[in-house]
Amino acid sequence: MKLGKKPMYKPVDPYSRMQSTYNYNMRGGAYPPRYFYPFPVPPLLYQVELSVGGQQFNGKGKTRQAAKHDAAAKALRTLQNEPPPDRL
């Protein structure tokens, strides 16, 4: 950034609390599906955390890039009012 502060983007994992709804402890006459693969689907909303100069900003978007742009826009709105550093 122009203020001499390095931005650090960190994706927020949407699957940290993902639980499978499939019951593996089936007993009795029920036969489990033959081809069941509980794989994750892409999230509907991506989240990114931006750290600049000790401050953190969260961004959300339909794509990773849109989430990064949202976080950067929030950071620019806040950091625009700060005084410039003495030297770079």
XYZ file of N, CA, C and O in Angstrom:
352
model
N 0.833 -1.177 0.000
C 0.000 0.000 0.000
C 0.878 1.240 0.000
O 2.046 1.184 0.334
N 0.296 2.358 -0.306
C 1.064 3.590 -0.392
C 1.515 4.088 0.974
O 2.434 4.877 1.061
N 0.863 3.648 2.043
C 1.256 4.088 3.376
C 2.460 3.324 3.902
O 2.912 3.586 5.010
N 2.991 2.404 3.148
C 4.158 1.646 3.578
C 3.797 0.474 4.471
O 4.663 -0.111 5.107
N 2.522 0.106 4.539
C 2.078 -1.009 5.356
C 1.742 -2.172 4.439
O 1.065 -2.017 3.438
N 2.241 -3.354 4.784
C 2.029 -4.528 3.944
C 0.678 -5.174 4.274
O 0.415 -5.520 5.416
N -0.188 -5.346 3.260
C -1.476 -6.010 3.514
C -1.320 -7.529 3.532
O -0.561 -8.102 2.752
N -2.018 -8.182 4.447
C -1.992 -9.640 4.558
C -3.428 -10.148 4.461
O -4.254 -9.834 5.319
N -3.729 -10.908 3.401
C -5.055 -11.482 3.221
C -5.082 -12.890 3.794
O -4.155 -13.669 3.586
N -6.142 -13.207 4.520
C -6.288 -14.538 5.101
C -7.713 -15.011 4.832
O -8.674 -14.374 5.271
N -7.886 -16.120 4.111
C -9.252 -16.607 3.872
C -9.844 -17.180 5.148
O -9.163 -17.850 5.922
N -11.109 -16.889 5.382
C -11.822 -17.440 6.529
C -12.496 -18.710 6.045
O -13.282 -18.685 5.103
N -12.159 -19.846 6.667
C -12.630 -21.147 6.206
C -14.113 -21.322 6.523
O -14.499 -21.332 7.686
N -14.973 -21.449 5.501
C -16.398 -21.636 5.775
C -16.734 -23.034 6.256
O -17.828 -23.284 6.711
N -15.786 -23.991 6.171
C -16.063 -25.374 6.537
C -15.492 -25.749 7.892
O -15.350 -26.918 8.188
N -15.160 -24.780 8.738
C -14.557 -25.121 10.018
C -15.530 -25.875 10.916
O -15.133 -26.717 11.704
N -16.827 -25.597 10.785
C -17.818 -26.271 11.612
C -18.745 -27.151 10.781
O -19.868 -27.402 11.159
N -18.248 -27.619 9.637
C -19.096 -28.414 8.755
C -19.281 -29.821 9.324
O -18.321 -30.488 9.659
N -20.511 -30.250 9.444
C -20.830 -31.569 9.956
C -21.585 -32.336 8.878
O -22.417 -31.776 8.172
N -21.321 -33.604 8.776
C -22.047 -34.437 7.841
C -23.401 -34.810 8.442
O -23.496 -35.146 9.620
N -24.448 -34.761 7.648
C -25.783 -35.099 8.131
C -26.083 -36.580 7.934
O -27.158 -37.038 8.315
N -25.161 -37.325 7.386
C -25.386 -38.738 7.126
C -25.148 -39.543 8.395
O -24.158 -39.340 9.109
N -26.040 -40.473 8.695
C -25.922 -41.317 9.875
C -25.202 -42.607 9.480
O -25.752 -43.435 8.757
N -23.988 -42.803 9.987
C -23.208 -43.989 9.667
C -23.541 -45.154 10.594
O -23.071 -46.259 10.404
N -24.325 -44.945 11.626
C -24.653 -45.989 12.593
C -26.027 -46.588 12.304
O -26.844 -46.756 13.202
N -26.307 -46.902 11.066
C -27.602 -47.464 10.692
C -27.624 -48.951 11.024
O -26.706 -49.685 10.682
N -28.680 -49.384 11.704
C -28.849 -50.804 12.019
C -30.246 -51.219 11.604
O -31.160 -50.409 11.563
N -30.408 -52.472 11.345
C -31.731 -52.963 10.976
C -31.839 -53.165 9.479
O -30.866 -53.471 8.805
N -33.019 -52.946 8.950
C -33.292 -53.253 7.558
C -32.867 -52.171 6.583
O -32.929 -52.385 5.385
N -32.463 -51.018 7.063
C -32.094 -49.940 6.146
C -30.705 -50.197 5.561
O -29.768 -50.517 6.280
N -30.603 -50.062 4.261
C -29.317 -50.233 3.586
C -28.803 -48.856 3.191
O -29.513 -48.090 2.557
N -27.566 -48.504 3.571
C -27.059 -47.164 3.236
C -26.863 -47.003 1.733
O -26.686 -47.988 1.010
N -26.892 -45.788 1.244
C -26.668 -45.566 -0.187
C -25.307 -46.103 -0.613
O -24.330 -46.025 0.127
N -25.255 -46.643 -1.812
C -24.036 -47.287 -2.276
C -22.933 -46.298 -2.632
O -21.775 -46.516 -2.340
N -23.296 -45.187 -3.270
C -22.299 -44.218 -3.704
C -22.550 -42.883 -3.010
O -23.023 -41.932 -3.610
N -22.248 -42.811 -1.757
C -22.416 -41.571 -0.993
C -21.038 -41.018 -0.673
O -20.262 -41.643 0.044
N -20.706 -39.858 -1.237
C -19.425 -39.220 -0.982
C -19.696 -37.839 -0.371
O -20.108 -36.929 -1.081
N -19.511 -37.695 0.935
C -19.778 -36.380 1.557
C -18.651 -35.390 1.271
O -17.761 -35.188 2.075
N -18.644 -34.809 0.084
C -17.610 -33.837 -0.262
C -18.189 -32.433 -0.122
O -19.385 -32.220 -0.309
N -17.364 -31.458 0.227
C -17.870 -30.089 0.399
C -18.193 -29.435 -0.939
O -17.543 -29.683 -1.951
N -19.200 -28.608 -0.925
C -19.560 -27.820 -2.103
C -19.008 -26.413 -1.901
O -18.768 -25.993 -0.772
N -18.775 -25.668 -2.967
C -18.231 -24.321 -2.792
C -19.203 -23.446 -1.999
O -20.417 -23.580 -2.130
N -18.688 -22.561 -1.157
C -19.578 -21.727 -0.355
C -20.315 -20.701 -1.217
O -19.838 -20.300 -2.273
N -21.459 -20.281 -0.743
C -22.225 -19.275 -1.463
C -21.656 -17.881 -1.226
O -21.855 -16.984 -2.025
N -20.939 -17.727 -0.120
C -20.378 -16.433 0.230
C -18.966 -16.643 0.775
O -18.781 -17.332 1.772
N -17.974 -16.086 0.110
C -16.584 -16.187 0.561
C -16.304 -15.071 1.556
O -16.857 -13.972 1.450
N -15.413 -15.358 2.519
C -15.023 -14.367 3.512
C -13.508 -14.283 3.566
O -12.820 -15.295 3.510
N -12.994 -13.060 3.673
C -11.557 -12.806 3.717
C -11.275 -11.834 4.847
O -12.056 -10.915 5.088
N -10.171 -12.061 5.541
C -9.740 -11.149 6.597
C -8.470 -10.452 6.137
O -7.504 -11.094 5.754
N -8.466 -9.132 6.171
C -7.331 -8.325 5.732
C -6.706 -7.661 6.942
O -7.395 -7.023 7.733
N -5.390 -7.828 7.114
C -4.659 -7.192 8.208
C -3.710 -6.159 7.626
O -2.852 -6.483 6.800
N -3.873 -4.913 8.064
C -3.011 -3.825 7.607
C -2.643 -2.979 8.815
O -3.513 -2.398 9.458
N -1.358 -2.918 9.123
C -0.890 -2.053 10.197
C -1.513 -2.350 11.546
O -1.812 -1.432 12.299
N -1.756 -3.608 11.864
C -2.323 -3.970 13.151
C -3.842 -3.894 13.205
O -4.437 -4.220 14.214
N -4.485 -3.478 12.140
C -5.946 -3.423 12.089
C -6.461 -4.541 11.191
O -5.796 -4.925 10.230
N -7.637 -5.059 11.516
C -8.215 -6.143 10.735
C -9.537 -5.701 10.127
O -10.334 -5.030 10.771
N -9.751 -6.115 8.879
C -10.965 -5.784 8.140
C -11.503 -7.055 7.510
O -10.744 -7.843 6.955
N -12.815 -7.263 7.607
C -13.453 -8.444 7.041
C -14.182 -8.068 5.766
O -14.862 -7.048 5.712
N -14.045 -8.914 4.747
C -14.729 -8.696 3.487
C -15.514 -9.923 3.079
O -15.116 -11.052 3.367
N -16.640 -9.711 2.429
C -17.490 -10.807 1.961
C -17.822 -10.587 0.493
O -17.942 -9.452 0.047
N -17.950 -11.695 -0.250
C -18.289 -11.588 -1.654
C -18.656 -12.929 -2.246
O -18.432 -13.972 -1.628
N -19.194 -12.905 -3.463
C -19.594 -14.141 -4.136
C -18.393 -14.929 -4.639
O -18.491 -16.127 -4.855
N -17.253 -14.252 -4.846
C -16.011 -14.920 -5.237
C -14.917 -14.484 -4.274
O -15.080 -13.541 -3.503
N -13.786 -15.188 -4.321
C -12.665 -14.810 -3.444
C -12.169 -13.405 -3.770
O -11.835 -12.619 -2.897
N -12.121 -13.111 -5.066
C -11.633 -11.797 -5.488
C -12.581 -10.695 -5.036
O -12.146 -9.631 -4.606
N -13.888 -10.935 -5.105
C -14.863 -9.944 -4.655
C -14.746 -9.722 -3.145
O -14.887 -8.597 -2.660
N -14.466 -10.782 -2.404
C -14.287 -10.653 -0.959
C -13.031 -9.841 -0.639
O -13.037 -9.011 0.272
N -11.965 -10.051 -1.407
C -10.744 -9.266 -1.219
C -10.989 -7.792 -1.529
O -10.512 -6.906 -0.810
N -11.721 -7.517 -2.597
C -12.023 -6.135 -2.961
C -12.863 -5.455 -1.882
O -12.654 -4.280 -1.578
N -13.810 -6.191 -1.297
C -14.653 -5.631 -0.249
C -13.821 -5.289 0.986
O -13.972 -4.214 1.580
N -12.922 -6.189 1.379
C -12.064 -5.927 2.530
C -11.132 -4.742 2.257
O -10.906 -3.900 3.136
N -10.592 -4.656 1.039
C -9.699 -3.546 0.694
C -10.446 -2.218 0.681
O -9.911 -1.188 1.114
N -11.688 -2.220 0.210
C -12.481 -0.984 0.199
C -12.762 -0.507 1.617
O -12.682 0.692 1.912
N -13.067 -1.452 2.515
C -13.292 -1.078 3.921
C -12.014 -0.524 4.549
O -12.047 0.431 5.314
N -10.871 -1.140 4.213
C -9.598 -0.670 4.758
C -9.261 0.725 4.235
O -8.789 1.586 4.982
N -9.500 0.960 2.948
C -9.201 2.273 2.371
C -10.060 3.374 2.985
O -9.577 4.480 3.233
N -11.348 3.062 3.246
C -12.210 4.057 3.875
C -11.694 4.455 5.255
O -11.734 5.619 5.636
N -11.195 3.482 5.993
C -10.703 3.753 7.346
C -9.322 4.391 7.331
O -9.068 5.368 8.041
N -8.418 3.856 6.514
C -7.029 4.323 6.511
C -6.848 5.634 5.759
O -5.802 6.271 5.867
N -7.843 6.048 5.012
C -7.740 7.290 4.250
C -7.661 8.507 5.180
O -7.031 9.502 4.850
N -8.262 8.406 6.337
C -8.278 9.539 7.266
C -7.065 9.591 8.179
O -6.885 10.557 8.918
N -6.214 8.568 8.153
C -5.004 8.569 8.975
C -3.939 9.471 8.367
O -3.853 9.602 7.156
N -3.121 10.080 9.217
C -2.025 10.910 8.670
C -0.972 10.046 8.005
O -0.763 8.892 8.388
N -0.276 10.566 6.995
C 0.761 9.780 6.326
C 1.945 9.554 7.271
O 2.196 10.334 8.181
N 2.688 8.450 7.059
C 3.848 8.193 7.910
C 4.958 9.218 7.660
O 5.023 9.854 6.608
N 5.854 9.360 8.643
C 6.967 10.309 8.515
C 7.901 9.929 7.370
O 8.329 10.764 6.606
N 8.235 8.657 7.294
C 9.081 8.195 6.195
C 8.659 6.781 5.806
O 8.107 6.047 6.618
N 8.917 6.434 4.589
C 8.528 5.108 4.090
C 9.645 4.130 4.302
O 10.786 4.420 4.229
